[in-house]
Amino acid sequence: MARYDAMAELLTTTTTYDDLGVPSKTTTARAVYANERTLGATAYYAAAQAGSHPTAMLQIRRCDYRDETKLRYLGKALSVTRVQRTPDYVVLTCE
């Protein structure tokens, strides 16, 4: 796929410590191009029976993904629950 229909922000949280050892968390957002995929009814209901409620399925380029576990899509903060890798793309299932 050469064209993308959406943007997502992959979120990375880093913890730094000051001179007194007090932790401070910083979240960095990195914008990537994405294609929204449809989640089939069978997969949706199977996930719901397992206690998961997927809300978005996004395809991004594999070189853009660095094993982030959180992202922001359409103004919502989501957690990545499943990662499917192909040679060129990564499909992220999020809730």
PDB file of N, CA, C and O in Angstrom, residues 16-83:
ATOM      1  N   THR A  16      13.181   9.202  34.172  1.00  0.00           N
ATOM      2  CA  THR A  16      14.491   9.747  34.535  1.00  0.00           C
ATOM      3  C   THR A  16      14.475  10.064  36.030  1.00  0.00           C
ATOM      4  O   THR A  16      13.415  10.286  36.619  1.00  0.00           O
ATOM      5  N   TYR A  17      15.646  10.083  36.610  1.00  0.00           N
ATOM      6  CA  TYR A  17      15.774  10.350  38.039  1.00  0.00           C
ATOM      7  C   TYR A  17      16.618  11.603  38.246  1.00  0.00           C
ATOM      8  O   TYR A  17      17.644  11.779  37.594  1.00  0.00           O
ATOM      9  N   ASP A  18      16.181  12.460  39.171  1.00  0.00           N
ATOM     10  CA  ASP A  18      16.956  13.666  39.467  1.00  0.00           C
ATOM     11  C   ASP A  18      18.054  13.343  40.476  1.00  0.00           C
ATOM     12  O   ASP A  18      18.284  12.176  40.815  1.00  0.00           O
ATOM     13  N   ASP A  19      18.745  14.370  40.959  1.00  0.00           N
ATOM     14  CA  ASP A  19      19.861  14.184  41.886  1.00  0.00           C
ATOM     15  C   ASP A  19      19.450  13.512  43.198  1.00  0.00           C
ATOM     16  O   ASP A  19      20.258  12.848  43.843  1.00  0.00           O
ATOM     17  N   LEU A  20      18.194  13.673  43.593  1.00  0.00           N
ATOM     18  CA  LEU A  20      17.714  13.089  44.843  1.00  0.00           C
ATOM     19  C   LEU A  20      17.105  11.699  44.637  1.00  0.00           C
ATOM     20  O   LEU A  20      16.637  11.070  45.583  1.00  0.00           O
ATOM     21  N   GLY A  21      17.074  11.240  43.391  1.00  0.00           N
ATOM     22  CA  GLY A  21      16.513   9.924  43.097  1.00  0.00           C
ATOM     23  C   GLY A  21      15.012   9.920  42.902  1.00  0.00           C
ATOM     24  O   GLY A  21      14.392   8.861  42.885  1.00  0.00           O
ATOM     25  N   VAL A  22      14.425  11.099  42.713  1.00  0.00           N
ATOM     26  CA  VAL A  22      12.991  11.196  42.495  1.00  0.00           C
ATOM     27  C   VAL A  22      12.706  10.932  41.015  1.00  0.00           C
ATOM     28  O   VAL A  22      13.261  11.595  40.140  1.00  0.00           O
ATOM     29  N   PRO A  23      11.834   9.933  40.723  1.00  0.00           N
ATOM     30  CA  PRO A  23      11.555   9.613  39.329  1.00  0.00           C
ATOM     31  C   PRO A  23      10.643  10.644  38.668  1.00  0.00           C
ATOM     32  O   PRO A  23       9.768  11.223  39.298  1.00  0.00           O
ATOM     33  N   SER A  24      10.876  10.849  37.393  1.00  0.00           N
ATOM     34  CA  SER A  24      10.051  11.738  36.588  1.00  0.00           C
ATOM     35  C   SER A  24       9.786  11.049  35.255  1.00  0.00           C
ATOM     36  O   SER A  24      10.720  10.653  34.563  1.00  0.00           O
ATOM     37  N   LYS A  25       8.507  10.881  34.922  1.00  0.00           N
ATOM     38  CA  LYS A  25       8.143  10.204  33.676  1.00  0.00           C
ATOM     39  C   LYS A  25       7.872  11.231  32.583  1.00  0.00           C
ATOM     40  O   LYS A  25       7.197  12.228  32.801  1.00  0.00           O
ATOM     41  N   THR A  26       8.398  10.942  31.393  1.00  0.00           N
ATOM     42  CA  THR A  26       8.194  11.790  30.227  1.00  0.00           C
ATOM     43  C   THR A  26       7.649  10.936  29.091  1.00  0.00           C
ATOM     44  O   THR A  26       8.214   9.888  28.782  1.00  0.00           O
ATOM     45  N   THR A  27       6.559  11.387  28.491  1.00  0.00           N
ATOM     46  CA  THR A  27       5.968  10.665  27.371  1.00  0.00           C
ATOM     47  C   THR A  27       6.290  11.417  26.084  1.00  0.00           C
ATOM     48  O   THR A  27       6.056  12.618  25.982  1.00  0.00           O
ATOM     49  N   THR A  28       6.832  10.682  25.118  1.00  0.00           N
ATOM     50  CA  THR A  28       7.188  11.248  23.826  1.00  0.00           C
ATOM     51  C   THR A  28       6.287  10.632  22.760  1.00  0.00           C
ATOM     52  O   THR A  28       6.115   9.414  22.716  1.00  0.00           O
ATOM     53  N   ALA A  29       5.710  11.471  21.909  1.00  0.00           N
ATOM     54  CA  ALA A  29       4.839  11.007  20.836  1.00  0.00           C
ATOM     55  C   ALA A  29       5.571  11.119  19.503  1.00  0.00           C
ATOM     56  O   ALA A  29       6.248  12.111  19.244  1.00  0.00           O
ATOM     57  N   ARG A  30       5.428  10.069  18.696  1.00  0.00           N
ATOM     58  CA  ARG A  30       6.051  10.047  17.376  1.00  0.00           C
ATOM     59  C   ARG A  30       4.957   9.762  16.347  1.00  0.00           C
ATOM     60  O   ARG A  30       4.300   8.718  16.403  1.00  0.00           O
ATOM     61  N   ALA A  31       4.723  10.694  15.427  1.00  0.00           N
ATOM     62  CA  ALA A  31       3.656  10.546  14.440  1.00  0.00           C
ATOM     63  C   ALA A  31       4.085   9.601  13.319  1.00  0.00           C
ATOM     64  O   ALA A  31       5.210   9.686  12.821  1.00  0.00           O
ATOM     65  N   VAL A  32       3.172   8.686  12.958  1.00  0.00           N
ATOM     66  CA  VAL A  32       3.417   7.750  11.859  1.00  0.00           C
ATOM     67  C   VAL A  32       2.165   7.676  10.996  1.00  0.00           C
ATOM     68  O   VAL A  32       1.050   7.913  11.461  1.00  0.00           O
ATOM     69  N   TYR A  33       2.352   7.347   9.732  1.00  0.00           N
ATOM     70  CA  TYR A  33       1.231   7.121   8.829  1.00  0.00           C
ATOM     71  C   TYR A  33       0.650   5.746   9.101  1.00  0.00           C
ATOM     72  O   TYR A  33       1.377   4.798   9.402  1.00  0.00           O
ATOM     73  N   ALA A  34      -0.679   5.628   8.981  1.00  0.00           N
ATOM     74  CA  ALA A  34      -1.346   4.360   9.270  1.00  0.00           C
ATOM     75  C   ALA A  34      -2.545   4.159   8.357  1.00  0.00           C
ATOM     76  O   ALA A  34      -3.099   5.121   7.828  1.00  0.00           O
ATOM     77  N   ASN A  35      -2.911   2.914   8.180  1.00  0.00           N
ATOM     78  CA  ASN A  35      -4.149   2.534   7.516  1.00  0.00           C
ATOM     79  C   ASN A  35      -5.011   1.819   8.539  1.00  0.00           C
ATOM     80  O   ASN A  35      -4.532   0.917   9.234  1.00  0.00           O
ATOM     81  N   GLU A  36      -6.272   2.222   8.640  1.00  0.00           N
ATOM     82  CA  GLU A  36      -7.170   1.541   9.555  1.00  0.00           C
ATOM     83  C   GLU A  36      -7.677   0.278   8.879  1.00  0.00           C
ATOM     84  O   GLU A  36      -8.094   0.293   7.726  1.00  0.00           O
ATOM     85  N   ARG A  37      -7.601  -0.817   9.587  1.00  0.00           N
ATOM     86  CA  ARG A  37      -8.069  -2.108   9.080  1.00  0.00           C
ATOM     87  C   ARG A  37      -9.375  -2.444   9.775  1.00  0.00           C
ATOM     88  O   ARG A  37      -9.667  -1.963  10.865  1.00  0.00           O
ATOM     89  N   THR A  38     -10.156  -3.288   9.151  1.00  0.00           N
ATOM     90  CA  THR A  38     -11.403  -3.708   9.780  1.00  0.00           C
ATOM     91  C   THR A  38     -11.150  -4.958  10.604  1.00  0.00           C
ATOM     92  O   THR A  38     -10.387  -5.841  10.222  1.00  0.00           O
ATOM     93  N   LEU A  39     -11.788  -4.985  11.738  1.00  0.00           N
ATOM     94  CA  LEU A  39     -11.702  -6.136  12.621  1.00  0.00           C
ATOM     95  C   LEU A  39     -12.933  -6.985  12.357  1.00  0.00           C
ATOM     96  O   LEU A  39     -14.054  -6.527  12.520  1.00  0.00           O
ATOM     97  N   GLY A  40     -12.732  -8.207  11.901  1.00  0.00           N
ATOM     98  CA  GLY A  40     -13.844  -9.087  11.565  1.00  0.00           C
ATOM     99  C   GLY A  40     -14.706  -9.412  12.772  1.00  0.00           C
ATOM    100  O   GLY A  40     -14.247  -9.390  13.913  1.00  0.00           O
ATOM    101  N   ALA A  41     -15.953  -9.730  12.514  1.00  0.00           N
ATOM    102  CA  ALA A  41     -16.896 -10.026  13.593  1.00  0.00           C
ATOM    103  C   ALA A  41     -16.456 -11.242  14.394  1.00  0.00           C
ATOM    104  O   ALA A  41     -16.547 -11.259  15.624  1.00  0.00           O
ATOM    105  N   THR A  42     -15.943 -12.253  13.732  1.00  0.00           N
ATOM    106  CA  THR A  42     -15.502 -13.459  14.426  1.00  0.00           C
ATOM    107  C   THR A  42     -14.355 -13.146  15.373  1.00  0.00           C
ATOM    108  O   THR A  42     -14.359 -13.570  16.535  1.00  0.00           O
ATOM    109  N   ALA A  43     -13.380 -12.386  14.896  1.00  0.00           N
ATOM    110  CA  ALA A  43     -12.241 -12.014  15.743  1.00  0.00           C
ATOM    111  C   ALA A  43     -12.685 -11.112  16.884  1.00  0.00           C
ATOM    112  O   ALA A  43     -12.193 -11.242  18.010  1.00  0.00           O
ATOM    113  N   TYR A  44     -13.619 -10.206  16.610  1.00  0.00           N
ATOM    114  CA  TYR A  44     -14.095  -9.302  17.655  1.00  0.00           C
ATOM    115  C   TYR A  44     -14.783 -10.074  18.776  1.00  0.00           C
ATOM    116  O   TYR A  44     -14.503  -9.860  19.956  1.00  0.00           O
ATOM    117  N   TYR A  45     -15.685 -10.972  18.417  1.00  0.00           N
ATOM    118  CA  TYR A  45     -16.418 -11.716  19.443  1.00  0.00           C
ATOM    119  C   TYR A  45     -15.532 -12.730  20.159  1.00  0.00           C
ATOM    120  O   TYR A  45     -15.715 -12.989  21.346  1.00  0.00           O
ATOM    121  N   ALA A  46     -14.556 -13.288  19.474  1.00  0.00           N
ATOM    122  CA  ALA A  46     -13.606 -14.191  20.134  1.00  0.00           C
ATOM    123  C   ALA A  46     -12.783 -13.419  21.166  1.00  0.00           C
ATOM    124  O   ALA A  46     -12.527 -13.914  22.269  1.00  0.00           O
ATOM    125  N   ALA A  47     -12.369 -12.202  20.810  1.00  0.00           N
ATOM    126  CA  ALA A  47     -11.617 -11.370  21.749  1.00  0.00           C
ATOM    127  C   ALA A  47     -12.497 -10.955  22.923  1.00  0.00           C
ATOM    128  O   ALA A  47     -12.042 -10.924  24.065  1.00  0.00           O
ATOM    129  N   ALA A  48     -13.757 -10.648  22.658  1.00  0.00           N
ATOM    130  CA  ALA A  48     -14.673 -10.242  23.724  1.00  0.00           C
ATOM    131  C   ALA A  48     -14.887 -11.387  24.711  1.00  0.00           C
ATOM    132  O   ALA A  48     -14.961 -11.159  25.919  1.00  0.00           O
ATOM    133  N   GLN A  49     -14.964 -12.617  24.215  1.00  0.00           N
ATOM    134  CA  GLN A  49     -15.117 -13.764  25.114  1.00  0.00           C
ATOM    135  C   GLN A  49     -13.874 -13.965  25.973  1.00  0.00           C
ATOM    136  O   GLN A  49     -13.957 -14.460  27.089  1.00  0.00           O
ATOM    137  N   ALA A  50     -12.715 -13.559  25.451  1.00  0.00           N
ATOM    138  CA  ALA A  50     -11.472 -13.682  26.204  1.00  0.00           C
ATOM    139  C   ALA A  50     -11.253 -12.496  27.146  1.00  0.00           C
ATOM    140  O   ALA A  50     -10.236 -12.432  27.827  1.00  0.00           O
ATOM    141  N   GLY A  51     -12.184 -11.538  27.149  1.00  0.00           N
ATOM    142  CA  GLY A  51     -12.087 -10.396  28.051  1.00  0.00           C
ATOM    143  C   GLY A  51     -11.441  -9.172  27.442  1.00  0.00           C
ATOM    144  O   GLY A  51     -11.203  -8.190  28.120  1.00  0.00           O
ATOM    145  N   SER A  52     -11.148  -9.189  26.170  1.00  0.00           N
ATOM    146  CA  SER A  52     -10.537  -8.055  25.489  1.00  0.00           C
ATOM    147  C   SER A  52     -11.593  -7.363  24.635  1.00  0.00           C
ATOM    148  O   SER A  52     -12.504  -8.009  24.123  1.00  0.00           O
ATOM    149  N   HIS A  53     -11.472  -6.055  24.490  1.00  0.00           N
ATOM    150  CA  HIS A  53     -12.429  -5.303  23.680  1.00  0.00           C
ATOM    151  C   HIS A  53     -11.671  -4.428  22.687  1.00  0.00           C
ATOM    152  O   HIS A  53     -11.475  -3.229  22.920  1.00  0.00           O
ATOM    153  N   PRO A  54     -11.209  -4.995  21.568  1.00  0.00           N
ATOM    154  CA  PRO A  54     -10.444  -4.222  20.598  1.00  0.00           C
ATOM    155  C   PRO A  54     -11.285  -3.118  19.981  1.00  0.00           C
ATOM    156  O   PRO A  54     -12.450  -3.311  19.664  1.00  0.00           O
ATOM    157  N   THR A  55     -10.682  -1.935  19.859  1.00  0.00           N
ATOM    158  CA  THR A  55     -11.408  -0.796  19.302  1.00  0.00           C
ATOM    159  C   THR A  55     -10.817  -0.310  17.990  1.00  0.00           C
ATOM    160  O   THR A  55     -11.488   0.396  17.254  1.00  0.00           O
ATOM    161  N   ALA A  56      -9.566  -0.651  17.711  1.00  0.00           N
ATOM    162  CA  ALA A  56      -8.932  -0.202  16.468  1.00  0.00           C
ATOM    163  C   ALA A  56      -7.902  -1.222  16.023  1.00  0.00           C
ATOM    164  O   ALA A  56      -7.280  -1.908  16.840  1.00  0.00           O
ATOM    165  N   MET A  57      -7.750  -1.311  14.707  1.00  0.00           N
ATOM    166  CA  MET A  57      -6.740  -2.180  14.108  1.00  0.00           C
ATOM    167  C   MET A  57      -6.029  -1.326  13.062  1.00  0.00           C
ATOM    168  O   MET A  57      -6.652  -0.853  12.116  1.00  0.00           O
ATOM    169  N   LEU A  58      -4.728  -1.092  13.270  1.00  0.00           N
ATOM    170  CA  LEU A  58      -3.979  -0.183  12.410  1.00  0.00           C
ATOM    171  C   LEU A  58      -2.810  -0.900  11.755  1.00  0.00           C
ATOM    172  O   LEU A  58      -2.128  -1.695  12.399  1.00  0.00           O
ATOM    173  N   GLN A  59      -2.580  -0.565  10.499  1.00  0.00           N
ATOM    174  CA  GLN A  59      -1.431  -1.095   9.770  1.00  0.00           C
ATOM    175  C   GLN A  59      -0.435   0.048   9.573  1.00  0.00           C
ATOM    176  O   GLN A  59      -0.797   1.104   9.052  1.00  0.00           O
ATOM    177  N   ILE A  60       0.811  -0.173  10.013  1.00  0.00           N
ATOM    178  CA  ILE A  60       1.867   0.810   9.819  1.00  0.00           C
ATOM    179  C   ILE A  60       3.069   0.121   9.207  1.00  0.00           C
ATOM    180  O   ILE A  60       3.143  -1.111   9.176  1.00  0.00           O
ATOM    181  N   ARG A  61       3.999   0.910   8.712  1.00  0.00           N
ATOM    182  CA  ARG A  61       5.211   0.319   8.145  1.00  0.00           C
ATOM    183  C   ARG A  61       6.048  -0.304   9.253  1.00  0.00           C
ATOM    184  O   ARG A  61       6.143   0.229  10.352  1.00  0.00           O
ATOM    185  N   ARG A  62       6.647  -1.418   8.947  1.00  0.00           N
ATOM    186  CA  ARG A  62       7.423  -2.144   9.960  1.00  0.00           C
ATOM    187  C   ARG A  62       8.603  -1.319  10.480  1.00  0.00           C
ATOM    188  O   ARG A  62       8.948  -1.361  11.656  1.00  0.00           O
ATOM    189  N   CYS A  63       9.212  -0.529   9.604  1.00  0.00           N
ATOM    190  CA  CYS A  63      10.366   0.268  10.023  1.00  0.00           C
ATOM    191  C   CYS A  63       9.968   1.400  10.975  1.00  0.00           C
ATOM    192  O   CYS A  63      10.813   1.950  11.675  1.00  0.00           O
ATOM    193  N   ASP A  64       8.680   1.755  11.045  1.00  0.00           N
ATOM    194  CA  ASP A  64       8.213   2.805  11.953  1.00  0.00           C
ATOM    195  C   ASP A  64       7.917   2.292  13.358  1.00  0.00           C
ATOM    196  O   ASP A  64       7.811   3.075  14.298  1.00  0.00           O
ATOM    197  N   TYR A  65       7.768   0.977  13.515  1.00  0.00           N
ATOM    198  CA  TYR A  65       7.355   0.413  14.802  1.00  0.00           C
ATOM    199  C   TYR A  65       8.564  -0.030  15.609  1.00  0.00           C
ATOM    200  O   TYR A  65       9.404  -0.782  15.142  1.00  0.00           O
ATOM    201  N   ARG A  66       8.629   0.447  16.859  1.00  0.00           N
ATOM    202  CA  ARG A  66       9.750   0.131  17.753  1.00  0.00           C
ATOM    203  C   ARG A  66       9.250  -0.513  19.048  1.00  0.00           C
ATOM    204  O   ARG A  66       9.689  -0.159  20.129  1.00  0.00           O
ATOM    205  N   ASP A  67       8.305  -1.409  18.919  1.00  0.00           N
ATOM    206  CA  ASP A  67       7.736  -2.163  20.045  1.00  0.00           C
ATOM    207  C   ASP A  67       7.058  -1.276  21.087  1.00  0.00           C
ATOM    208  O   ASP A  67       7.070  -1.585  22.279  1.00  0.00           O
ATOM    209  N   GLU A  68       6.441  -0.194  20.657  1.00  0.00           N
ATOM    210  CA  GLU A  68       5.668   0.643  21.577  1.00  0.00           C
ATOM    211  C   GLU A  68       4.422  -0.132  22.036  1.00  0.00           C
ATOM    212  O   GLU A  68       3.877  -0.943  21.280  1.00  0.00           O
ATOM    213  N   THR A  69       3.987   0.122  23.247  1.00  0.00           N
ATOM    214  CA  THR A  69       2.809  -0.554  23.783  1.00  0.00           C
ATOM    215  C   THR A  69       1.601   0.368  23.904  1.00  0.00           C
ATOM    216  O   THR A  69       0.517  -0.095  24.218  1.00  0.00           O
ATOM    217  N   LYS A  70       1.796   1.659  23.645  1.00  0.00           N
ATOM    218  CA  LYS A  70       0.693   2.621  23.705  1.00  0.00           C
ATOM    219  C   LYS A  70       0.742   3.513  22.471  1.00  0.00           C
ATOM    220  O   LYS A  70       1.804   3.763  21.908  1.00  0.00           O
ATOM    221  N   LEU A  71      -0.444   3.994  22.079  1.00  0.00           N
ATOM    222  CA  LEU A  71      -0.524   4.921  20.954  1.00  0.00           C
ATOM    223  C   LEU A  71      -1.739   5.805  21.110  1.00  0.00           C
ATOM    224  O   LEU A  71      -2.617   5.539  21.922  1.00  0.00           O
ATOM    225  N   ARG A  72      -1.775   6.863  20.339  1.00  0.00           N
ATOM    226  CA  ARG A  72      -2.912   7.783  20.317  1.00  0.00           C
ATOM    227  C   ARG A  72      -3.456   7.776  18.898  1.00  0.00           C
ATOM    228  O   ARG A  72      -2.725   8.002  17.933  1.00  0.00           O
ATOM    229  N   TYR A  73      -4.760   7.520  18.789  1.00  0.00           N
ATOM    230  CA  TYR A  73      -5.406   7.468  17.479  1.00  0.00           C
ATOM    231  C   TYR A  73      -6.777   8.118  17.596  1.00  0.00           C
ATOM    232  O   TYR A  73      -7.570   7.754  18.470  1.00  0.00           O
ATOM    233  N   LEU A  74      -7.046   9.084  16.743  1.00  0.00           N
ATOM    234  CA  LEU A  74      -8.301   9.842  16.746  1.00  0.00           C
ATOM    235  C   LEU A  74      -8.583  10.457  18.118  1.00  0.00           C
ATOM    236  O   LEU A  74      -9.714  10.471  18.598  1.00  0.00           O
ATOM    237  N   GLY A  75      -7.521  10.919  18.772  1.00  0.00           N
ATOM    238  CA  GLY A  75      -7.667  11.586  20.054  1.00  0.00           C
ATOM    239  C   GLY A  75      -7.808  10.657  21.249  1.00  0.00           C
ATOM    240  O   GLY A  75      -7.957  11.125  22.370  1.00  0.00           O
ATOM    241  N   LYS A  76      -7.764   9.344  21.031  1.00  0.00           N
ATOM    242  CA  LYS A  76      -7.908   8.386  22.127  1.00  0.00           C
ATOM    243  C   LYS A  76      -6.573   7.713  22.409  1.00  0.00           C
ATOM    244  O   LYS A  76      -5.857   7.332  21.484  1.00  0.00           O
ATOM    245  N   ALA A  77      -6.263   7.566  23.680  1.00  0.00           N
ATOM    246  CA  ALA A  77      -5.075   6.811  24.081  1.00  0.00           C
ATOM    247  C   ALA A  77      -5.455   5.336  24.115  1.00  0.00           C
ATOM    248  O   ALA A  77      -6.424   4.953  24.774  1.00  0.00           O
ATOM    249  N   LEU A  78      -4.711   4.517  23.389  1.00  0.00           N
ATOM    250  CA  LEU A  78      -5.003   3.093  23.275  1.00  0.00           C
ATOM    251  C   LEU A  78      -3.787   2.265  23.661  1.00  0.00           C
ATOM    252  O   LEU A  78      -2.656   2.717  23.539  1.00  0.00           O
ATOM    253  N   SER A  79      -4.042   1.040  24.096  1.00  0.00           N
ATOM    254  CA  SER A  79      -2.975   0.092  24.391  1.00  0.00           C
ATOM    255  C   SER A  79      -2.913  -0.945  23.273  1.00  0.00           C
ATOM    256  O   SER A  79      -3.951  -1.409  22.790  1.00  0.00           O
ATOM    257  N   VAL A  80      -1.718  -1.324  22.896  1.00  0.00           N
ATOM    258  CA  VAL A  80      -1.531  -2.346  21.867  1.00  0.00           C
ATOM    259  C   VAL A  80      -1.681  -3.708  22.531  1.00  0.00           C
ATOM    260  O   VAL A  80      -0.979  -4.023  23.490  1.00  0.00           O
ATOM    261  N   THR A  81      -2.628  -4.508  22.037  1.00  0.00           N
ATOM    262  CA  THR A  81      -2.865  -5.824  22.622  1.00  0.00           C
ATOM    263  C   THR A  81      -2.344  -6.963  21.764  1.00  0.00           C
ATOM    264  O   THR A  81      -2.124  -8.057  22.260  1.00  0.00           O
ATOM    265  N   ARG A  82      -2.149  -6.702  20.471  1.00  0.00           N
ATOM    266  CA  ARG A  82      -1.658  -7.746  19.573  1.00  0.00           C
ATOM    267  C   ARG A  82      -0.855  -7.111  18.459  1.00  0.00           C
ATOM    268  O   ARG A  82      -1.222  -6.057  17.943  1.00  0.00           O
ATOM    269  N   VAL A  83       0.235  -7.764  18.080  1.00  0.00           N
ATOM    270  CA  VAL A  83       1.094  -7.287  17.003  1.00  0.00           C
ATOM    271  C   VAL A  83       1.256  -8.415  15.992  1.00  0.00           C
ATOM    272  O   VAL A  83       1.657  -9.519  16.353  1.00  0.00           O
TER     273      VAL A  83
END
